[in-house]
CSV table of C-alpha atoms and ligand atoms in Angstrom, one decimal:
chain,number,residue,atom,x,y,z
A,20,MET,CA,6.7,16.7,-9.1
A,21,MET,CA,10.4,15.9,-9.2
A,22,TYR,CA,11.3,12.5,-7.8
A,23,ASN,CA,15.0,12.6,-8.2
A,24,ASN,CA,17.7,14.8,-9.8
A,25,ILE,CA,17.5,13.3,-13.3
A,26,ASP,CA,17.0,16.0,-15.8
A,27,PHE,CA,14.9,14.6,-18.6
A,28,ASN,CA,15.1,17.9,-20.6
A,29,ASN,CA,16.8,17.4,-23.9
A,30,LYS,CA,16.4,13.6,-23.6
A,31,THR,CA,14.6,11.4,-26.0
A,32,ILE,CA,12.1,9.2,-24.3
A,33,LEU,CA,10.1,6.3,-25.8
A,34,ILE,CA,6.9,5.3,-24.2
A,35,THR,CA,5.4,2.1,-25.6
A,36,GLY,CA,1.8,1.7,-24.7
A,37,GLY,CA,1.7,5.4,-24.4
A,38,ALA,CA,-2.0,5.7,-25.4
A,39,GLY,CA,-2.9,3.4,-22.4
A,40,PHE,CA,-3.5,4.2,-18.8
A,41,ILE,CA,0.0,4.2,-17.3
A,42,GLY,CA,1.8,5.2,-20.5
A,43,SER,CA,-0.3,8.3,-21.1
A,44,ASN,CA,0.2,9.4,-17.6
A,45,LEU,CA,4.0,9.1,-18.1
A,46,ALA,CA,3.7,11.1,-21.3
A,47,PHE,CA,2.0,14.0,-19.5
A,48,TYR,CA,4.4,13.7,-16.6
A,49,PHE,CA,7.3,14.5,-18.9
A,50,GLN,CA,5.5,17.1,-20.9
A,51,GLU,CA,4.6,19.0,-17.7
A,52,ASN,CA,7.8,18.6,-15.8
A,53,PHE,CA,10.4,18.4,-18.6
A,54,PRO,CA,9.1,20.5,-21.4
A,55,LYS,CA,12.4,20.2,-23.4
A,56,SER,CA,12.2,16.4,-23.5
A,57,THR,CA,11.3,14.7,-26.7
A,58,VAL,CA,8.6,12.1,-25.9
A,59,ILE,CA,7.6,9.5,-28.5
A,60,VAL,CA,4.4,7.5,-27.8
A,61,PHE,CA,4.3,4.2,-29.6
A,62,ASP,CA,1.0,2.4,-29.4
A,63,CYS,CA,-1.2,0.3,-31.7
A,64,PHE,CA,-4.3,2.1,-30.4
A,65,ARG,CA,-7.6,0.2,-30.3
A,66,ASN,CA,-9.5,-1.2,-33.2
A,67,THR,CA,-12.7,-3.2,-33.1
A,68,GLU,CA,-11.1,-6.6,-32.6
A,69,ILE,CA,-12.1,-8.5,-29.5
A,70,PHE,CA,-10.9,-11.5,-27.5
A,71,ALA,CA,-13.1,-14.5,-26.6
A,72,ASN,CA,-14.0,-12.8,-23.3
A,73,GLY,CA,-15.6,-9.9,-25.3
A,74,ASN,CA,-12.9,-7.4,-24.3
A,75,LEU,CA,-11.0,-5.3,-26.8
A,76,LYS,CA,-7.6,-6.6,-28.0
A,77,SER,CA,-6.0,-3.3,-27.0
A,78,PHE,CA,-7.2,-0.5,-24.9
A,79,GLY,CA,-5.1,2.5,-26.2
A,80,HIS,CA,-7.3,5.5,-26.8
A,81,TYR,CA,-6.7,8.9,-28.4
A,82,LYS,CA,-8.6,10.6,-25.7
A,83,ASN,CA,-5.9,9.7,-23.2
A,84,LEU,CA,-3.6,11.8,-25.2
A,85,ILE,CA,-5.6,14.9,-25.8
A,86,GLY,CA,-3.3,17.8,-24.9
A,87,PHE,CA,-0.1,15.8,-25.4
A,88,LYS,CA,2.2,17.7,-27.7
A,89,GLY,CA,4.9,15.1,-28.2
A,90,ARG,CA,5.1,12.7,-31.1
A,91,VAL,CA,2.7,9.8,-31.6
A,92,ILE,CA,3.3,6.8,-33.7
A,93,CYS,CA,0.7,4.2,-34.3
A,94,GLY,CA,2.4,0.8,-34.4
A,95,ASN,CA,2.3,-2.7,-33.2
A,96,ILE,CA,5.2,-4.0,-31.1
A,97,ASN,CA,4.8,-7.4,-32.8
A,98,ASN,CA,5.5,-5.9,-36.2
A,99,GLN,CA,9.1,-5.3,-37.3
A,100,ALA,CA,8.0,-2.8,-40.0
A,101,ASP,CA,6.2,-0.8,-37.3
A,102,LEU,CA,9.2,-0.9,-35.0
A,103,ALA,CA,11.3,0.4,-37.9
A,104,LEU,CA,9.3,3.6,-37.7
A,105,LEU,CA,11.3,4.3,-34.6
A,106,GLY,CA,14.5,4.2,-36.6
A,107,ASP,CA,15.1,7.9,-36.8
A,108,TYR,CA,15.5,8.3,-33.0
A,109,LYS,CA,18.2,7.6,-30.5
A,110,PHE,CA,16.5,6.9,-27.2
A,111,ASP,CA,17.9,7.9,-23.8
A,112,PHE,CA,15.0,6.2,-21.9
A,113,VAL,CA,12.5,3.5,-22.8
A,114,PHE,CA,9.4,3.1,-20.7
A,115,HIS,CA,7.9,-0.1,-22.0
A,116,GLN,CA,4.2,-0.3,-21.0
A,117,ALA,CA,2.7,-1.9,-24.2
A,118,ALA,CA,1.2,-5.3,-23.5
A,119,ILE,CA,-1.9,-7.3,-23.5
A,120,SER,CA,-2.9,-6.0,-20.1
A,121,ASP,CA,-6.1,-8.0,-19.6
A,122,THR,CA,-5.4,-10.7,-17.0
A,123,ARG,CA,-8.3,-12.8,-18.2
A,124,ILE,CA,-7.1,-13.5,-21.7
A,125,TYR,CA,-6.3,-17.2,-22.1
A,126,ASP,CA,-5.0,-17.2,-25.7
A,127,GLN,CA,-1.5,-18.1,-24.7
A,128,GLU,CA,0.1,-17.6,-28.2
A,129,ILE,CA,-1.0,-14.0,-28.6
A,130,ILE,CA,0.0,-13.1,-25.1
A,131,MET,CA,3.4,-14.6,-25.3
A,132,LYS,CA,4.0,-13.1,-28.7
A,133,THR,CA,2.9,-9.6,-27.7
A,134,ASN,CA,4.3,-9.5,-24.2
A,135,VAL,CA,7.4,-11.6,-24.5
A,136,ASN,CA,8.7,-11.7,-28.1
A,137,SER,CA,8.6,-7.9,-28.5
A,138,PHE,CA,10.6,-7.5,-25.3
A,139,TYR,CA,13.6,-9.1,-27.0
A,140,ASP,CA,13.3,-6.5,-29.8
A,141,LEU,CA,13.0,-3.6,-27.4
A,142,LEU,CA,15.9,-4.8,-25.3
A,143,ALA,CA,18.0,-5.0,-28.4
A,144,ARG,CA,17.0,-1.4,-29.2
A,145,THR,CA,17.8,-0.3,-25.7
A,146,LYS,CA,21.3,-1.9,-26.0
A,147,LYS,CA,21.9,-0.3,-29.4
A,148,ASP,CA,21.0,3.2,-28.1
A,149,ARG,CA,22.6,2.6,-24.6
A,150,ALA,CA,19.2,3.7,-23.3
A,151,ILE,CA,17.8,3.1,-19.8
A,152,MET,CA,15.0,0.5,-19.9
A,153,VAL,CA,12.1,0.6,-17.4
A,154,TYR,CA,9.4,-2.0,-18.2
A,155,ALA,CA,6.1,-3.0,-16.7
A,156,SER,CA,6.0,-6.4,-15.0
A,157,SER,CA,3.1,-7.3,-12.8
A,158,ALA,CA,1.9,-8.6,-9.4
A,159,ALA,CA,0.2,-11.3,-11.5
A,160,THR,CA,3.6,-13.1,-11.5
A,161,TYR,CA,2.8,-14.1,-7.9
A,162,GLY,CA,-0.5,-15.8,-8.6
A,163,SER,CA,-1.9,-16.7,-5.2
A,164,GLN,CA,1.3,-16.8,-3.3
A,165,PRO,CA,0.7,-15.8,0.3
A,166,SER,CA,1.1,-12.2,1.4
A,167,PRO,CA,3.2,-10.3,1.5
A,168,GLN,CA,4.3,-11.1,-2.0
A,169,ILE,CA,8.1,-10.8,-2.3
A,170,GLU,CA,10.4,-10.8,-5.3
A,171,GLY,CA,11.8,-14.4,-5.8
A,172,ASN,CA,8.6,-16.2,-4.8
A,173,GLU,CA,6.6,-16.2,-8.0
A,174,ASN,CA,4.0,-18.6,-9.1
A,175,PRO,CA,1.9,-17.2,-12.0
A,176,GLU,CA,-1.5,-18.7,-12.5
A,177,ASN,CA,-2.6,-17.3,-15.8
A,178,PRO,CA,-1.0,-16.7,-19.2
A,179,TYR,CA,-0.7,-13.0,-18.5
A,180,GLY,CA,1.2,-13.5,-15.3
A,181,TYR,CA,3.4,-16.1,-16.9
A,182,SER,CA,4.3,-13.7,-19.8
A,183,LYS,CA,5.4,-11.1,-17.3
A,184,TYR,CA,7.3,-13.7,-15.3
A,185,ILE,CA,9.2,-14.7,-18.4
A,186,MET,CA,9.9,-11.0,-19.2
A,187,ASP,CA,11.5,-10.7,-15.8
A,188,GLN,CA,13.7,-13.7,-16.5
A,189,ILE,CA,14.7,-12.3,-19.8
A,190,ALA,CA,15.5,-8.9,-18.2
A,191,SER,CA,17.6,-10.6,-15.5
A,192,GLN,CA,19.6,-12.6,-18.1
A,193,TYR,CA,20.1,-9.5,-20.3
A,194,SER,CA,21.3,-7.6,-17.2
A,195,LYS,CA,23.9,-10.3,-16.5
A,196,GLU,CA,25.1,-10.3,-20.1
A,197,ASN,CA,25.1,-6.5,-20.3
A,198,PRO,CA,26.1,-5.3,-16.8
A,199,ASP,CA,26.6,-1.7,-18.0
A,200,LEU,CA,22.9,-1.4,-19.0
A,201,THR,CA,20.2,-0.2,-16.7
A,202,ILE,CA,17.2,-2.5,-16.9
A,203,VAL,CA,14.5,-2.3,-14.2
A,204,GLY,CA,11.1,-4.2,-14.1
A,205,LEU,CA,8.3,-2.8,-12.0
A,206,ARG,CA,5.7,-5.2,-10.6
A,207,PHE,CA,2.7,-3.0,-10.4
A,208,PHE,CA,0.0,-4.1,-8.0
A,209,ASN,CA,-3.6,-2.7,-8.5
A,210,VAL,CA,-3.1,0.7,-10.1
A,211,TYR,CA,-5.9,3.3,-10.1
A,212,GLY,CA,-6.3,6.9,-11.2
A,213,PRO,CA,-7.0,9.2,-14.1
A,214,ARG,CA,-6.8,7.8,-17.7
A,215,GLU,CA,-7.9,4.3,-16.9
A,216,TYR,CA,-11.5,4.8,-18.0
A,217,TYR,CA,-10.9,3.4,-21.5
A,218,LYS,CA,-9.8,0.0,-20.1
A,219,ALA,CA,-13.5,-0.6,-19.6
A,220,LYS,CA,-14.1,-3.8,-17.6
A,221,THR,CA,-10.4,-4.1,-16.8
A,222,SER,CA,-10.2,-0.6,-15.2
A,223,SER,CA,-9.9,-0.5,-11.4
A,224,MET,CA,-12.8,-1.0,-9.1
A,225,VAL,CA,-12.4,2.6,-8.0
A,226,ILE,CA,-13.8,4.0,-11.2
A,227,GLN,CA,-16.2,1.1,-11.8
A,228,LEU,CA,-17.8,1.4,-8.4
A,229,GLY,CA,-17.7,5.2,-8.6
A,230,HIS,CA,-19.8,5.0,-11.7
A,231,GLN,CA,-22.3,2.5,-10.2
A,232,ILE,CA,-22.8,4.9,-7.3
A,233,LEU,CA,-23.2,7.8,-9.7
A,234,ASN,CA,-25.9,5.8,-11.4
A,235,GLY,CA,-27.8,5.8,-8.1
A,236,LYS,CA,-27.1,2.1,-7.6
A,237,ALA,CA,-25.6,0.3,-4.5
A,238,PRO,CA,-22.1,-0.7,-5.4
A,239,ARG,CA,-21.9,-4.4,-6.3
A,240,LEU,CA,-19.3,-6.4,-4.5
A,241,PHE,CA,-18.5,-10.1,-4.1
A,242,LYS,CA,-19.8,-11.6,-0.9
A,243,GLY,CA,-17.1,-11.3,1.8
A,244,SER,CA,-15.5,-8.2,0.1
A,245,ASP,CA,-14.5,-6.8,3.5
A,246,LYS,CA,-12.1,-9.7,3.6
A,247,ILE,CA,-10.8,-9.5,0.0
A,248,LEU,CA,-7.8,-7.3,0.2
A,249,ARG,CA,-5.6,-5.8,-2.5
A,250,ASP,CA,-2.7,-3.5,-2.6
A,251,PHE,CA,-4.2,-0.6,-4.4
A,252,ILE,CA,-1.6,1.9,-5.7
A,253,ASN,CA,-2.3,5.4,-7.0
A,254,ILE,CA,-1.0,6.4,-10.4
A,255,GLU,CA,1.1,9.2,-8.8
A,256,ASP,CA,3.1,6.6,-6.9
A,257,VAL,CA,3.4,4.6,-10.0
A,258,LEU,CA,4.9,7.6,-11.8
A,259,GLN,CA,7.3,8.0,-8.8
A,260,ALA,CA,8.4,4.4,-9.2
A,261,ASN,CA,9.0,4.8,-12.9
A,262,ILE,CA,11.2,7.9,-12.5
A,263,LYS,CA,13.1,6.4,-9.6
A,264,ALA,CA,13.7,3.2,-11.5
A,265,CYS,CA,15.8,5.2,-14.0
A,266,LYS,CA,18.5,5.4,-11.3
A,267,PRO,CA,18.5,2.1,-9.4
A,268,LYS,CA,21.1,1.0,-7.0
A,269,GLN,CA,21.0,-2.2,-8.9
A,270,ASN,CA,19.1,-3.7,-11.8
A,271,GLY,CA,16.2,-6.0,-10.9
A,272,THR,CA,12.4,-6.4,-10.8
A,273,TYR,CA,10.8,-4.6,-8.0
A,274,ASN,CA,7.3,-4.5,-6.4
A,275,VAL,CA,5.3,-1.3,-6.8
A,276,GLY,CA,2.5,-1.3,-4.2
A,277,THR,CA,1.8,0.5,-1.0
A,278,GLY,CA,2.5,-2.5,1.3
A,279,ASN,CA,-0.8,-1.6,2.9
A,280,PRO,CA,-3.6,-3.8,1.6
A,281,ARG,CA,-7.2,-2.6,1.6
A,282,SER,CA,-10.6,-4.2,1.0
A,283,PHE,CA,-13.0,-3.7,-1.9
A,284,GLN,CA,-15.5,-2.7,0.8
A,285,ASP,CA,-13.2,0.1,1.8
A,286,ILE,CA,-13.2,1.4,-1.7
A,287,ALA,CA,-17.0,1.4,-1.9
A,288,ASP,CA,-17.3,3.0,1.5
A,289,ILE,CA,-14.8,5.8,0.8
A,290,LEU,CA,-16.5,6.5,-2.6
A,291,GLN,CA,-19.9,6.8,-0.9
A,292,GLN,CA,-18.5,9.1,1.7
A,293,GLU,CA,-16.9,11.3,-0.9
A,294,LEU,CA,-20.0,11.2,-3.2
A,295,GLY,CA,-22.3,11.9,-0.2
A,296,THR,CA,-24.4,8.8,-0.8
A,297,ASN,CA,-25.8,6.1,1.5
A,298,LEU,CA,-26.8,3.4,-0.9
A,299,GLY,CA,-25.6,0.4,1.0
A,300,THR,CA,-23.9,-2.5,-0.8
A,301,GLU,CA,-25.2,-5.2,-3.0
A,302,TYR,CA,-23.4,-8.5,-2.5
A,303,ILE,CA,-23.2,-11.1,-5.3
A,304,PRO,CA,-21.5,-14.6,-5.3
A,305,ASN,CA,-17.9,-14.7,-6.5
A,306,PRO,CA,-17.9,-16.8,-9.7
A,307,TYR,CA,-14.1,-17.1,-9.9
A,308,ASP,CA,-12.0,-20.1,-8.8
A,309,GLY,CA,-8.6,-19.2,-7.8
A,310,TYR,CA,-9.5,-15.6,-7.1
A,311,GLN,CA,-6.7,-13.6,-5.4
A,312,MET,CA,-8.0,-13.0,-1.8
A,313,HIS,CA,-5.1,-11.0,-0.5
A,314,THR,CA,-2.3,-9.1,-2.1
A,315,GLN,CA,0.3,-7.0,-0.3
A,316,ALA,CA,3.5,-5.9,-1.9
A,317,ASP,CA,6.7,-6.4,0.1
A,318,ILE,CA,8.4,-3.1,-0.9
A,319,ARG,CA,11.6,-3.4,1.1
A,320,ALA,CA,13.7,-4.1,-2.0
A,321,SER,CA,12.0,-1.2,-3.9
A,322,LYS,CA,12.7,1.1,-1.0
A,323,VAL,CA,16.4,0.2,-0.8
A,324,ASN,CA,17.2,-0.2,-4.5
A,325,LEU,CA,14.9,2.4,-6.0
A,326,GLY,CA,14.3,4.8,-3.1
A,327,PHE,CA,10.6,4.1,-3.8
A,328,ASP,CA,8.3,5.7,-1.1
A,329,PRO,CA,4.6,5.5,-1.8
A,330,VAL,CA,2.8,8.5,-0.3
A,331,VAL,CA,-0.8,8.4,-1.5
A,332,SER,CA,-3.4,6.8,0.8
A,333,LEU,CA,-6.5,5.2,-0.6
A,334,GLU,CA,-8.6,7.9,1.0
A,335,GLU,CA,-6.5,10.7,-0.6
A,336,GLY,CA,-6.2,8.9,-3.9
A,337,ILE,CA,-10.0,8.5,-4.2
A,338,LYS,CA,-10.7,12.0,-3.0
A,339,THR,CA,-8.5,13.6,-5.6
A,340,TYR,CA,-9.9,11.3,-8.3
A,341,ILE,CA,-13.6,12.1,-7.7
A,342,PRO,CA,-13.8,15.1,-10.1
A,343,GLU,CA,-12.4,12.9,-12.9
A,344,ILE,CA,-14.7,10.0,-12.1
A,345,LYS,CA,-17.7,12.5,-12.2
A,346,ARG,CA,-16.5,14.0,-15.5
A,347,LEU,CA,-16.3,10.7,-17.2
A,348,HIS,CA,-19.5,9.3,-15.8
A,349,GLY,CA,-21.8,8.3,-18.7
A,350,THR,CA,-19.4,9.3,-21.4
A,351,ASP,CA,-18.7,7.1,-24.4
A,352,MET,CA,-15.9,4.7,-23.7
A,353,SER,CA,-15.7,3.1,-27.2
B,1,NAD,N1,-2.9,-1.1,-14.4
B,1,NAD,C1,-2.5,-2.0,-13.6
B,1,NAD,O1,-3.1,-2.2,-12.5
B,1,NAD,C2,-1.3,-2.9,-13.9
B,1,NAD,C3,-0.9,-3.8,-13.0
B,1,NAD,C4,0.2,-4.6,-13.3
B,1,NAD,C5,0.8,-4.5,-14.5
B,1,NAD,N2,0.4,-3.6,-15.4
B,1,NAD,C6,1.2,-3.4,-16.7
B,1,NAD,O2,1.5,-2.1,-16.9
B,1,NAD,C7,1.5,-1.8,-18.3
B,1,NAD,C8,0.5,-0.7,-18.6
B,1,NAD,O3,-0.8,-1.1,-18.1
B,1,NAD,P1,-2.1,-0.2,-18.3
B,1,NAD,O4,-2.9,-0.4,-17.1
B,1,NAD,O5,-1.6,1.2,-18.7
B,1,NAD,O6,-2.8,-0.9,-19.5
B,1,NAD,P2,-3.4,-0.4,-20.9
B,1,NAD,O7,-4.0,-1.5,-21.5
B,1,NAD,O8,-4.1,0.9,-20.6
B,1,NAD,O9,-2.0,0.0,-21.7
B,1,NAD,C9,-1.3,-0.9,-22.5
B,1,NAD,C10,-1.2,-0.2,-23.9
B,1,NAD,O10,-0.5,-1.0,-24.7
B,1,NAD,C11,-1.0,-0.9,-26.0
B,1,NAD,N3,-0.7,-2.2,-26.7
B,1,NAD,C12,-1.3,-3.4,-26.5
B,1,NAD,N4,-0.8,-4.3,-27.4
B,1,NAD,C13,0.1,-3.6,-28.2
B,1,NAD,C14,0.9,-3.9,-29.3
B,1,NAD,N5,0.9,-5.2,-29.8
B,1,NAD,N6,1.6,-2.9,-29.9
B,1,NAD,C15,1.6,-1.7,-29.4
B,1,NAD,N7,0.8,-1.3,-28.4
B,1,NAD,C16,0.1,-2.2,-27.8
B,1,NAD,C17,-2.5,-0.7,-25.8
B,1,NAD,O11,-3.2,-0.1,-26.9
B,1,NAD,C18,-2.5,0.2,-24.5
B,1,NAD,O12,-2.6,1.5,-24.9
B,1,NAD,C19,1.1,-3.1,-19.0
B,1,NAD,O13,2.3,-3.7,-19.4
B,1,NAD,C20,0.4,-3.9,-17.9
B,1,NAD,O14,0.5,-5.3,-18.1
B,1,NAD,C21,-0.7,-2.8,-15.2
């Protein structure tokens, strides 16, 4: 799918976090649509280290890249010696996805070092190469600000959201100091789609509920889930945003959602319809304080300045995802 007239053939593209969910989808997007592009994936991949919440420290997985014919470098964005491995290239585009992506990590130091400090290094690299920088921000920058969430009204409520909020400020300052550079941040809302499986408990509820249903169990939802709404965005539309962000009307940080919030109950119901089951729903108490009850991206600025136009409905997105959900069911995620 071509989203604009940029020809990425013969361009050199860095994807940090390219062994993760969004990064690996970007890698295949370029491979399939621009076979003459040179794509370099830079990712630390997973090891056995875990955070206090029992989740892995990084989710990158080689299985997300099977079939990818570009170059792969295993490196840590926190490590200058690893970043030096990129020294032989001159990048035209940098898609910076690498991050601690788990919103429930509370070790502030490691989050700030990984998500924020490395950003200075990557921006410096972008400047040196005169590359276009598109980086991942997050809807977590809004905390529980009322819907629709709009750029300029942030109030992060966890270290992850704060780290992305600081990245946005760094990007804004860098843009002011370097007006000739293209730097765009994308505030993804709840992304779902192929290659998210290895995020385990941090993958979307679409695949998690899908696998519960395939186990023959009623999908488990928090009580009142018909009233817990999120802006779920399909990976195809996230790819669209990344490509369009390479040619913005103006630098900035933009929301990437559908603008059309849906409930967790909707997800469970659509899945059951697609999987042909009638297992009902099991409701459990919501243990979280400060749980986001409603997110909805205000996408007016993304539409005007990026030309972003999300097209995949939740029904369509789940329907096309079902074969992949079935394929992965019960497979090893370690
Ligand atoms: N998926 C979503 O719903 C969503 C929502 C908002 C923002 N985001 C942001 O989008 C980006 C991509 O998210 P994702 O869903 O693909 O997550 P992911 O965890 O699958 O991808 C992140 C990748 O970064 C790598 N990484 C982590 N620390 C690293 C380090 N120190 N050095 C090198 N690589 C490192 C991981 O191995 C992983 O492959 C992240 O920045 C995330 O914060 C995602």
